[in-house]
PDB file of C-alpha atoms in Angstrom:
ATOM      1  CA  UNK A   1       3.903  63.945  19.755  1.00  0.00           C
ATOM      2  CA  UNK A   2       6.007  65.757  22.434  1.00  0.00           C
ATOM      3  CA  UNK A   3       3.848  67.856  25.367  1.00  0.00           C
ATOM      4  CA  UNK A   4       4.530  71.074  25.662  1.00  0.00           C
ATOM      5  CA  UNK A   5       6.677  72.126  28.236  1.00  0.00           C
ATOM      6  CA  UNK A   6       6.391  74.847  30.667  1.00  0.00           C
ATOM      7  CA  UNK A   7      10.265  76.496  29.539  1.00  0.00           C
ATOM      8  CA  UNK A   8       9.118  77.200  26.306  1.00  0.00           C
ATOM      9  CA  UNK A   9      11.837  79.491  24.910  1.00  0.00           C
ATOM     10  CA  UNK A  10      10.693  83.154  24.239  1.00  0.00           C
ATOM     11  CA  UNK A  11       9.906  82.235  20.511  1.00  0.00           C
ATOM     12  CA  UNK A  12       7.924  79.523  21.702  1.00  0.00           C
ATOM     13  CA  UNK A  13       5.678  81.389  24.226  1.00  0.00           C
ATOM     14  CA  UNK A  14       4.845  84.107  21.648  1.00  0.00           C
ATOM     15  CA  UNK A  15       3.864  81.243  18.562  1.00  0.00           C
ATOM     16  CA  UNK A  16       2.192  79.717  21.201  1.00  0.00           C
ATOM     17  CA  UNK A  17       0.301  82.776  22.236  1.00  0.00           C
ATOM     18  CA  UNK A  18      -0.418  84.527  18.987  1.00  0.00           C
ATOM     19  CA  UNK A  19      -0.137  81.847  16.164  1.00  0.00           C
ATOM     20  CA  UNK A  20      -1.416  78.176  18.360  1.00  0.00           C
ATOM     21  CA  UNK A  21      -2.393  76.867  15.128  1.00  0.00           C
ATOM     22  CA  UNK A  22       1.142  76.613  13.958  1.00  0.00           C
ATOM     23  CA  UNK A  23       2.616  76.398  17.497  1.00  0.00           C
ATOM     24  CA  UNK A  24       0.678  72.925  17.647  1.00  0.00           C
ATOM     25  CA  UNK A  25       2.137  71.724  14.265  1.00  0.00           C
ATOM     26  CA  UNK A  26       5.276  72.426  15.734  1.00  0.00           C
ATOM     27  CA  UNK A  27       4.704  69.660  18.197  1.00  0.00           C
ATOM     28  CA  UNK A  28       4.825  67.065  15.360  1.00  0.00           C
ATOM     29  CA  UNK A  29       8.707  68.506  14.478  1.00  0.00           C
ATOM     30  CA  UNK A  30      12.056  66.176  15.342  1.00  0.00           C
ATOM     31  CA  UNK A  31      12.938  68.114  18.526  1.00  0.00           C
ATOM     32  CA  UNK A  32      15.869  69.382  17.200  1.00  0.00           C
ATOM     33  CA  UNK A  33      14.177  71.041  14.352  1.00  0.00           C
ATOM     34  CA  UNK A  34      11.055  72.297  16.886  1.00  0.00           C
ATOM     35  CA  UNK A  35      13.048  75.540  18.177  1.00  0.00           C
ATOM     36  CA  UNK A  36      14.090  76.526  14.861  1.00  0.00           C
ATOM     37  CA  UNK A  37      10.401  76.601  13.655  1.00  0.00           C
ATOM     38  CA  UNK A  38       9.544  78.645  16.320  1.00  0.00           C
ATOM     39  CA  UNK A  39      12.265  81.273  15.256  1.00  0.00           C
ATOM     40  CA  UNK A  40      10.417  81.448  11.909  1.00  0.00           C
ATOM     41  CA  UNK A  41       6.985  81.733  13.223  1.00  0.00           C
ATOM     42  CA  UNK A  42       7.820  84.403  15.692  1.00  0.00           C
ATOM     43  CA  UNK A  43       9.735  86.581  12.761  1.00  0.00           C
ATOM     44  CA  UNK A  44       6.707  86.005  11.172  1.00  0.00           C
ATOM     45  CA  UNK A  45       4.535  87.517  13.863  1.00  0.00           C
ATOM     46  CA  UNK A  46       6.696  89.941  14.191  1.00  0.00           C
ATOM     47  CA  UNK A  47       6.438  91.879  10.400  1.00  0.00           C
ATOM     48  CA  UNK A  48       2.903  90.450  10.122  1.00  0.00           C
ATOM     49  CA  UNK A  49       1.802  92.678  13.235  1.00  0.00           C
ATOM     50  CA  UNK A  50       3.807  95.575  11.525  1.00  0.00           C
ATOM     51  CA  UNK A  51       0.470  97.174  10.573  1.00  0.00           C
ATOM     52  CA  UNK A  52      -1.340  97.079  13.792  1.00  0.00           C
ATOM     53  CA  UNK A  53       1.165  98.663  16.091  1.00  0.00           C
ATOM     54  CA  UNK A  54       2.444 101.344  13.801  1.00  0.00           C
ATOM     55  CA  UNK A  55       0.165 104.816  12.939  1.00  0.00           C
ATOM     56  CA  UNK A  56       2.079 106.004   9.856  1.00  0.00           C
ATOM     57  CA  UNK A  57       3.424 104.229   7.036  1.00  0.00           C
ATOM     58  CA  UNK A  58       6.644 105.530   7.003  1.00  0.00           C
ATOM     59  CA  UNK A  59       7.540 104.207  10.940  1.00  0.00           C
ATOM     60  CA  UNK A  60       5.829 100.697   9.072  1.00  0.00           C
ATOM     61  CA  UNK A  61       8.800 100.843   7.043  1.00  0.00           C
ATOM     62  CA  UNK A  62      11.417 101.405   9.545  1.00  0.00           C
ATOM     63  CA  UNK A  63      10.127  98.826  11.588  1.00  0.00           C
ATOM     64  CA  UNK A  64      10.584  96.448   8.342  1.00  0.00           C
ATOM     65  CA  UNK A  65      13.576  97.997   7.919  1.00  0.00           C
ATOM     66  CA  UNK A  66      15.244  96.371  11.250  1.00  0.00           C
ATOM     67  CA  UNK A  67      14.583  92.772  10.125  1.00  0.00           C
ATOM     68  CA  UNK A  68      16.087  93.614   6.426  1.00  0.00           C
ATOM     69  CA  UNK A  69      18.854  95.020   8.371  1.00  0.00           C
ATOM     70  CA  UNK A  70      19.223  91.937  10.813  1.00  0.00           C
ATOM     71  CA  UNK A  71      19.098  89.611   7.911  1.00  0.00           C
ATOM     72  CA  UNK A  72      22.121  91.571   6.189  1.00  0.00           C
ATOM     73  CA  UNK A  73      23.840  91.033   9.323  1.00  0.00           C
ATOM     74  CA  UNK A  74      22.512  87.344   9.224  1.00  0.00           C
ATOM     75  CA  UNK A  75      23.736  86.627   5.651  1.00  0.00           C
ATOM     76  CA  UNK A  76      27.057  89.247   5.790  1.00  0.00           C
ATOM     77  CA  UNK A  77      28.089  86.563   8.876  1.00  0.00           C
ATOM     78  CA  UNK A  78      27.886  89.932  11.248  1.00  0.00           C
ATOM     79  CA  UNK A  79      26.763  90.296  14.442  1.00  0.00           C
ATOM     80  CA  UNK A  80      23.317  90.156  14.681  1.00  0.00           C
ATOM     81  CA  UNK A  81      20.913  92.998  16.704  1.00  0.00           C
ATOM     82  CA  UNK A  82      20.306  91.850  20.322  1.00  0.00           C
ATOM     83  CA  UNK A  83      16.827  90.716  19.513  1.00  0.00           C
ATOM     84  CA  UNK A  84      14.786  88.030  21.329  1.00  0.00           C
ATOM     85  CA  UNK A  85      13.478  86.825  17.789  1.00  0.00           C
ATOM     86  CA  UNK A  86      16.551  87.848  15.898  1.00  0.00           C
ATOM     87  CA  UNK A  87      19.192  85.918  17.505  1.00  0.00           C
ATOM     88  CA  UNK A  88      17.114  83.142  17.376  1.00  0.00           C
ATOM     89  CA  UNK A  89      16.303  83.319  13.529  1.00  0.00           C
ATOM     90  CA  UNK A  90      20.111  84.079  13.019  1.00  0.00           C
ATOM     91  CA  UNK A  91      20.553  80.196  14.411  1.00  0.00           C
ATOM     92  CA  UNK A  92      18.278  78.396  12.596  1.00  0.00           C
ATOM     93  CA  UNK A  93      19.075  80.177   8.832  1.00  0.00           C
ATOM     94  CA  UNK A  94      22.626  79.455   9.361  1.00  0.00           C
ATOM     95  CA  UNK A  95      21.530  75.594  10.751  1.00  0.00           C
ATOM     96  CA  UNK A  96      19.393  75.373   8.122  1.00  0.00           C
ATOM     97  CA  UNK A  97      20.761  76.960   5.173  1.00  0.00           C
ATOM     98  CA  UNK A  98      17.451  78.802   4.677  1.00  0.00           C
ATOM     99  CA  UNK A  99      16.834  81.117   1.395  1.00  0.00           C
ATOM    100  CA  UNK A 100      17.473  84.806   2.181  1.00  0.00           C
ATOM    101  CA  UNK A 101      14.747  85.392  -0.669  1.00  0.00           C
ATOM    102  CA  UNK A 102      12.120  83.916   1.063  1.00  0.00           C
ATOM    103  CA  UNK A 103      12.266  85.718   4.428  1.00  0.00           C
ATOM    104  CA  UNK A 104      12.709  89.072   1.409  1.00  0.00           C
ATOM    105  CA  UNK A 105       9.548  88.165  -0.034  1.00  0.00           C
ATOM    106  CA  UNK A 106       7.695  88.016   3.471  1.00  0.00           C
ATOM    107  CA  UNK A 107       9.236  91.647   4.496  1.00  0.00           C
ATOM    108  CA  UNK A 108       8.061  93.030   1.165  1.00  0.00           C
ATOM    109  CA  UNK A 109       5.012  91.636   1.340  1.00  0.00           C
ATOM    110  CA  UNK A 110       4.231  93.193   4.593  1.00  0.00           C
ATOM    111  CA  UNK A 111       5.330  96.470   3.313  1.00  0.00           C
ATOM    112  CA  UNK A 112       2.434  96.182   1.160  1.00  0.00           C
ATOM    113  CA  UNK A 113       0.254  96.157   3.787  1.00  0.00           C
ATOM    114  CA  UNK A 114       0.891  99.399   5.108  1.00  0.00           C
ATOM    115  CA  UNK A 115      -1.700 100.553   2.189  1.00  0.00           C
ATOM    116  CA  UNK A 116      -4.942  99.862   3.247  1.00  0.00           C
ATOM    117  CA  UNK A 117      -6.495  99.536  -0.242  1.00  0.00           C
ATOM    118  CA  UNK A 118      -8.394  96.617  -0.364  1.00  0.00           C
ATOM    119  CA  UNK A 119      -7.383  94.076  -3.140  1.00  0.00           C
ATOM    120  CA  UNK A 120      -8.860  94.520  -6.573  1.00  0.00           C
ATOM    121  CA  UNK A 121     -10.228  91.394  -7.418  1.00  0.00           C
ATOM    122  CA  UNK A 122      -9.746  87.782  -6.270  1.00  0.00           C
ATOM    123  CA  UNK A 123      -6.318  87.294  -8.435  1.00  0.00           C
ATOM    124  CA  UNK A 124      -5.123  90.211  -6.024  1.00  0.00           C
ATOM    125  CA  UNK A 125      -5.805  88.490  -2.880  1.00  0.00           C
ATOM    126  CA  UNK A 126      -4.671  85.062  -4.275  1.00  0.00           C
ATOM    127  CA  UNK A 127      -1.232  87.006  -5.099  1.00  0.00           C
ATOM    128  CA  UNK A 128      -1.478  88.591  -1.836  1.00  0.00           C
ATOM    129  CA  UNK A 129      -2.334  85.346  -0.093  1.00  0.00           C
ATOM    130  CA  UNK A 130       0.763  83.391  -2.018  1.00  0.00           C
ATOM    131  CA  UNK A 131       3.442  86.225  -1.291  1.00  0.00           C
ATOM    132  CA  UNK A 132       2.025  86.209   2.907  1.00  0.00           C
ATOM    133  CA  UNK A 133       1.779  82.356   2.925  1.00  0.00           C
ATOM    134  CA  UNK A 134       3.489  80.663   0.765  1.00  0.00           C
ATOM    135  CA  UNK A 135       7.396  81.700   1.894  1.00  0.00           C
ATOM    136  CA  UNK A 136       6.706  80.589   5.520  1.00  0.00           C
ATOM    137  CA  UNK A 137       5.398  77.559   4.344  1.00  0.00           C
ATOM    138  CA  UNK A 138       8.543  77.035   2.085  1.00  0.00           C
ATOM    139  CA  UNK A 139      11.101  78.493   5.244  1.00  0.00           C
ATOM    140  CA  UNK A 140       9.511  75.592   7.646  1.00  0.00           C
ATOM    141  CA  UNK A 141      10.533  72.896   4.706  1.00  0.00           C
ATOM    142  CA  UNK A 142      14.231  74.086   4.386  1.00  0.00           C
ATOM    143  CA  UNK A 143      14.015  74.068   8.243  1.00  0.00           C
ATOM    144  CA  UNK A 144      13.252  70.360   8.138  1.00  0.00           C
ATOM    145  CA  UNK A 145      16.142  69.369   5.472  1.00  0.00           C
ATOM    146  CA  UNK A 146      13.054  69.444   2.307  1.00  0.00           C
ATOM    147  CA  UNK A 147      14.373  71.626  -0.092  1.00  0.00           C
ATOM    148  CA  UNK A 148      13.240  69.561  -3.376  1.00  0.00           C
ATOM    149  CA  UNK A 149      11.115  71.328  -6.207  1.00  0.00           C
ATOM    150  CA  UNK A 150       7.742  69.179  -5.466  1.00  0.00           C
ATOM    151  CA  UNK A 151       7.786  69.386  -1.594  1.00  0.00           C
ATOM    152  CA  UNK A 152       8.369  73.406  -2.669  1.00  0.00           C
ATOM    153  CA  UNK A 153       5.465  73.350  -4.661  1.00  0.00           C
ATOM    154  CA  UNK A 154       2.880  71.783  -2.134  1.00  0.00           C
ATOM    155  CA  UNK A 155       3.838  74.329  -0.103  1.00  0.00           C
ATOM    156  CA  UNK A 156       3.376  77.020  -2.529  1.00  0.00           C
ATOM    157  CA  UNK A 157       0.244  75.759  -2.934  1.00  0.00           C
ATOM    158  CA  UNK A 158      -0.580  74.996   1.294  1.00  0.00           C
ATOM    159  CA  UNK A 159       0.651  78.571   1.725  1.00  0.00           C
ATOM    160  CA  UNK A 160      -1.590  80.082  -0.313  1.00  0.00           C
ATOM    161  CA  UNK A 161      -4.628  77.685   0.780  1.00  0.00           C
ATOM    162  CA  UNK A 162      -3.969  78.635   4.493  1.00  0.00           C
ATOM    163  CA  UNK A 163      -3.505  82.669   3.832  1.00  0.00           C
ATOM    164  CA  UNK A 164      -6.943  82.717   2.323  1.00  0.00           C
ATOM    165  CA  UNK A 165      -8.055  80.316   4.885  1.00  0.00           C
ATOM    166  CA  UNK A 166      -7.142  82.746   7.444  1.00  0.00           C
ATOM    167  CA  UNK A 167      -7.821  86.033   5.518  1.00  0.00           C
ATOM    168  CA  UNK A 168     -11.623  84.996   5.968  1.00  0.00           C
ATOM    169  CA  UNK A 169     -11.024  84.071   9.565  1.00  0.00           C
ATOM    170  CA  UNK A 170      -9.998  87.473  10.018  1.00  0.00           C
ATOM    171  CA  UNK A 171     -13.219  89.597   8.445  1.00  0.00           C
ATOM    172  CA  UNK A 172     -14.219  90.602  11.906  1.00  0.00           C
ATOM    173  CA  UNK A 173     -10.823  91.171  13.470  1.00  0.00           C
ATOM    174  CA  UNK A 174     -10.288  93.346  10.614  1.00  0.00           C
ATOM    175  CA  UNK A 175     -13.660  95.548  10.474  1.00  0.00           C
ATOM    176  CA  UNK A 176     -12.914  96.610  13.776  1.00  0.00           C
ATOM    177  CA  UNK A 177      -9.691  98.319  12.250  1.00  0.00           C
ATOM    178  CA  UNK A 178     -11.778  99.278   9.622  1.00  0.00           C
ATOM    179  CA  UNK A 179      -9.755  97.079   7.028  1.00  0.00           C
ATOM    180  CA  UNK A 180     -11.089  95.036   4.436  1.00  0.00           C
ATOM    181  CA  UNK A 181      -8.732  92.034   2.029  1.00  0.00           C
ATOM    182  CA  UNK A 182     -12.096  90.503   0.622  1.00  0.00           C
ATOM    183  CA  UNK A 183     -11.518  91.626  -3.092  1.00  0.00           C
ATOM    184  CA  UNK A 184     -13.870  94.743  -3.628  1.00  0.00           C
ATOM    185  CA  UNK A 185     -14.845  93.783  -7.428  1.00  0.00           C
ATOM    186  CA  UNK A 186     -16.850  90.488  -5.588  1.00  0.00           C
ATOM    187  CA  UNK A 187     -17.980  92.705  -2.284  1.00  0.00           C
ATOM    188  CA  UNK A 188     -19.643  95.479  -5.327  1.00  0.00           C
ATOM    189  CA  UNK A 189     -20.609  92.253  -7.277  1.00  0.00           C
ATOM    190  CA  UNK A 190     -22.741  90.879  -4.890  1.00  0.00           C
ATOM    191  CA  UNK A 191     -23.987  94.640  -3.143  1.00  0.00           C
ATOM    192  CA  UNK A 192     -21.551  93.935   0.141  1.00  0.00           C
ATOM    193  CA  UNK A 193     -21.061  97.061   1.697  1.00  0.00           C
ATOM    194  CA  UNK A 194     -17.703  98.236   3.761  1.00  0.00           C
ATOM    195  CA  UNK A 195     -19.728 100.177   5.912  1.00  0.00           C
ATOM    196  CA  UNK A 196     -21.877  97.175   7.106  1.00  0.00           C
ATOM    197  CA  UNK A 197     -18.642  95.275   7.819  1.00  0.00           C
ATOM    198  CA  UNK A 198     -17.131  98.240   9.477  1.00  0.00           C
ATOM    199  CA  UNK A 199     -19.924  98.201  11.930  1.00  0.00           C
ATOM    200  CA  UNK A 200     -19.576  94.219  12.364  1.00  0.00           C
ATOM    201  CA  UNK A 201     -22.882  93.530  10.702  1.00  0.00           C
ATOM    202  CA  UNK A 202     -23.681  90.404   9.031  1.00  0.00           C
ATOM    203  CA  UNK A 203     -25.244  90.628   5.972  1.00  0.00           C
ATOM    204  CA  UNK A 204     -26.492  88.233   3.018  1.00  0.00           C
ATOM    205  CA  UNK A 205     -24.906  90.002   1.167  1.00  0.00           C
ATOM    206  CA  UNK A 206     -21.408  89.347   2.520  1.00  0.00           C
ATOM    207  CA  UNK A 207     -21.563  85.831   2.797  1.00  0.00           C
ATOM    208  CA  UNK A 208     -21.163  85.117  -1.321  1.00  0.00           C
ATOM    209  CA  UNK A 209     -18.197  87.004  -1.469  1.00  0.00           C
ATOM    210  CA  UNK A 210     -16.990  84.999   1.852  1.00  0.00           C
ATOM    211  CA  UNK A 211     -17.683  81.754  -0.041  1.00  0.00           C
ATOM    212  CA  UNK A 212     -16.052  82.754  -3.155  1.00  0.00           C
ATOM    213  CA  UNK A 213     -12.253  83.075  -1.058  1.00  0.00           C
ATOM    214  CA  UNK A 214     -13.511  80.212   1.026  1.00  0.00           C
ATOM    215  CA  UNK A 215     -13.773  77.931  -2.520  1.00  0.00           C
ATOM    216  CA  UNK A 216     -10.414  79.364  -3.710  1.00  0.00           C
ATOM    217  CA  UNK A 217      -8.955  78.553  -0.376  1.00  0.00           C
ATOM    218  CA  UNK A 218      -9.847  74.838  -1.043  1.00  0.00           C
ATOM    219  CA  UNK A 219      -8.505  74.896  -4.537  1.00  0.00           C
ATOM    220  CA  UNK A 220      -4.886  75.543  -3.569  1.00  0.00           C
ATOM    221  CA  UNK A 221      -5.201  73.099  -0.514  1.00  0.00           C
ATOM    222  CA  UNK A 222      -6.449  70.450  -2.695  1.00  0.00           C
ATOM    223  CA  UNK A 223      -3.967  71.413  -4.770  1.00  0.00           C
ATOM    224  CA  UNK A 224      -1.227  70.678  -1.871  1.00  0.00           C
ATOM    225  CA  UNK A 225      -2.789  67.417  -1.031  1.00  0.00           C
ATOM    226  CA  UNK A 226      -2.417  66.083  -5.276  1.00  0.00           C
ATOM    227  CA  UNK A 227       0.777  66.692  -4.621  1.00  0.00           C
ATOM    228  CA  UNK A 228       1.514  64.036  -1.559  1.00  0.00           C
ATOM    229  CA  UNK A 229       2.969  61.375  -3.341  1.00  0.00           C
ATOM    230  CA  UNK A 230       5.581  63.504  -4.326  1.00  0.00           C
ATOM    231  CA  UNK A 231       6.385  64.866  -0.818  1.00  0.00           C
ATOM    232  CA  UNK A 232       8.854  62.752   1.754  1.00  0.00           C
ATOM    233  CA  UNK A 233       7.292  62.376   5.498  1.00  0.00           C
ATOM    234  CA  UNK A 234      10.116  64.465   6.970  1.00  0.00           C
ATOM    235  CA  UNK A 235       7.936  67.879   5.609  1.00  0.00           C
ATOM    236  CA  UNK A 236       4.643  67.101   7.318  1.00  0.00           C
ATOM    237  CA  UNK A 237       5.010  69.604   9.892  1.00  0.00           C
ATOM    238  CA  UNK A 238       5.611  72.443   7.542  1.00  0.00           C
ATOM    239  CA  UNK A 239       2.350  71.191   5.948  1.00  0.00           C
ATOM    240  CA  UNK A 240       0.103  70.448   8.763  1.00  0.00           C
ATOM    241  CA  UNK A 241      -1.576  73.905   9.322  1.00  0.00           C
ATOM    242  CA  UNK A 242      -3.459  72.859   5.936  1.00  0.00           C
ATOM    243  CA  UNK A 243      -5.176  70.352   8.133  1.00  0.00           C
ATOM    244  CA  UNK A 244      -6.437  73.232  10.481  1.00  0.00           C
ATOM    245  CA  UNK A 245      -7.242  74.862   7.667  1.00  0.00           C
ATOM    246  CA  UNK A 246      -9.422  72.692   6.326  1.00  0.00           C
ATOM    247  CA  UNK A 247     -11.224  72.857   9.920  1.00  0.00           C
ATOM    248  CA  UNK A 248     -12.015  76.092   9.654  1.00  0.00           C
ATOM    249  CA  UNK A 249     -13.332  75.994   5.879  1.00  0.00           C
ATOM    250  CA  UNK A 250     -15.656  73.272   6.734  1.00  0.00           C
ATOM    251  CA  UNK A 251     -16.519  75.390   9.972  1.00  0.00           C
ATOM    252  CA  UNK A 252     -17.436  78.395   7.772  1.00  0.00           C
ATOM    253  CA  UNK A 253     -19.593  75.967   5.300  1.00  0.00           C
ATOM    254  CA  UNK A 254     -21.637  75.041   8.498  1.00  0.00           C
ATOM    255  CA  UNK A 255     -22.550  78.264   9.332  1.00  0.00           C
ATOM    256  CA  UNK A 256     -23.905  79.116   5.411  1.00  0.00           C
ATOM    257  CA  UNK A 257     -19.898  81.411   5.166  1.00  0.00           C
ATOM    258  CA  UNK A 258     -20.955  84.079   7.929  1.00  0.00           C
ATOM    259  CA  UNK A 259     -17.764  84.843   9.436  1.00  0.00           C
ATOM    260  CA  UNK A 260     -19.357  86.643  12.734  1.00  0.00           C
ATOM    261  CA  UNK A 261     -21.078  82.785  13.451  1.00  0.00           C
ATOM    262  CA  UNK A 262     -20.244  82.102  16.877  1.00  0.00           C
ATOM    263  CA  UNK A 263     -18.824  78.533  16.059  1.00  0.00           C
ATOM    264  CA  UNK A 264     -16.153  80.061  13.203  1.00  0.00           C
ATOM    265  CA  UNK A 265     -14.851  82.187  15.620  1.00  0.00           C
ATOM    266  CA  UNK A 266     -13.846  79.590  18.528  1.00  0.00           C
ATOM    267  CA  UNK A 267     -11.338  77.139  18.235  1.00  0.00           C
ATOM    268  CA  UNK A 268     -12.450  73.630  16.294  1.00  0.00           C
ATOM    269  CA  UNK A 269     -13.306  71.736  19.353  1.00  0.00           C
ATOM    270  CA  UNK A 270     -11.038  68.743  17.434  1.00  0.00           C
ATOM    271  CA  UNK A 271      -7.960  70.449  16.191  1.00  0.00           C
ATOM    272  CA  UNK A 272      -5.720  68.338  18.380  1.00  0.00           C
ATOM    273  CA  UNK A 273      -7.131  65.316  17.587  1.00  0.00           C
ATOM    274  CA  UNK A 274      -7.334  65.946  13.909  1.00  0.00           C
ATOM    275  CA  UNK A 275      -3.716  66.595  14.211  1.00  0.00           C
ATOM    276  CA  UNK A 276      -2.976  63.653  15.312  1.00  0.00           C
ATOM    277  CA  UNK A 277      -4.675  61.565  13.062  1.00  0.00           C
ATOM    278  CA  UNK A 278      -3.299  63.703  10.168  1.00  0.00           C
ATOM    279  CA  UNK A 279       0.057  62.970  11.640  1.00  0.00           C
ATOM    280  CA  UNK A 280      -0.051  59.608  11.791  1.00  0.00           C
ATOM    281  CA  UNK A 281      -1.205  58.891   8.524  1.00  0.00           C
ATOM    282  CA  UNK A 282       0.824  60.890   6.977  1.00  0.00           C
ATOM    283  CA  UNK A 283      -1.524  63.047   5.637  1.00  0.00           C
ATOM    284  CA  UNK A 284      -2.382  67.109   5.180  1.00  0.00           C
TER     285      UNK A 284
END
């Protein structure tokens, strides 16, 4: 595995910053694919945030609006915006031949979140989960020259597994913007209330419905991982976050699914060396 280096490109710096799960899979990456995965991650930052630093929908939209734009540019073989993420992405999809309907499916998605309703039932966030997760997954395999149907698959199915993976990672940075994605037919199932987890309360209550996304966050990674034999080396980075994934879950688990424990919200004390074992093996 390659140290990091202090002249991290922009792209880099900001994965590194605001996504160091992924930044650190991007470690285990040929170094001519590593700057190309850090384009992706950063556009990815970049619409996911969309919701936090906009007040009204509609300036949601035009902000999503800009990287449809870009990626007409991108595709049309025009000039791209002077961006520090765009020009970068603009590289690696025409190095890599990635899908335009991919990075479509990630805009739209995060169009969707601009309504703060919370999902329906668990199907909802699965959907929600595979249409946020899966596509980046997917992107970071065409990046490394995987584009067949089973390597596609596992990372359908690692996308998904690490959305919901991180979906309950984020309960409490979400109650404090008074948003909920745990599906509301399992919080009224098992009498969790929004209010409590507005105010950043724990409850017993809570903590069922936290397991129930937890256990379908495990499905899809195990999922991923039945599908190994059928997946060449080269993709293990795209496929690695499931590892840190898997961290977390067993984190939660620990602490009896309360998402405010103290241990689920720091960093696993072993990422990196889990990493590297995963990587080595061969496994995710």
């Amino acid at each position: 595995m390659a140290k990091a280096t202090p002249d991290l490109s922009y792209c880099g710096r900001e994965v590194r910053k605001y996504d160091n799960d992924r930044f650190l899979t991007c470690l285990f990456a040929p170094t001519e694919h590593r700057e190309s995965l850090f384009a992706l991650y950063a556009f990815n930052l970049e619409i996911a945030k969309t919701r936090e630093v906009v007040t009204e929908p509609v300036l949601g939209q035009m902000r999503l609006q800009f990287w449809r734009d870009g990626l007409d540019k991108v595709y049309g073989g025009g000039a791209v915006p002077k961006h520090a993420v765009m020009e970068p992405l603009a590289a690696a999809v025409r190095e890599g031949g990635l899908s335009r309907s991919l990075f479509e499916r990630l805009i739209d998605a995060r169009e969707a979140d601009l309504d703060d309703t919370p999902p329906a039932n668990l199907s909802c966030l699965v959907n929600y989960a595979e249409v946020t997760g899966a596509p980046l997954v997917q992107l970071a395999l065409e990046n490394l020259g995987v584009k067949d149907a089973g390597a596609a698959e596992a990372g359908r199915q690692a996308g998904i597994g690490y959305a919901l993976a991180g979906i309950v990672r984020a309960v409490p940075f979400l109650a404090r913007q008074h948003r909920q994605l745990l599906p509301a037919d399992r919080m009224e199932a098992h009498g969790a209330k929004p209010g409590d987890l507005f105010e950043l309360r724990s409850t017993a209550e809570l903590r069922p419905v936290v397991r129930e996304v937890a256990e379908a966050a495990r499905d899809h990674l195990a999922k991923a991982r039945a599908l190994r034999r059928s997946v060449p080396r080269a993709a293990l980075p795209a496929l690695l976050p499931a590892v840190l994934a898997g961290l977390h879950l067993d984190a939660l688990e620990r602490e009896g699914n309360d998402p405010f424990a103290a241990r689920v919200l720091m960093p696993h004390p072993l990422r990196h060396a889990k990493l590297v074992w995963a990587a080595l093996r061969g496994r995710y």
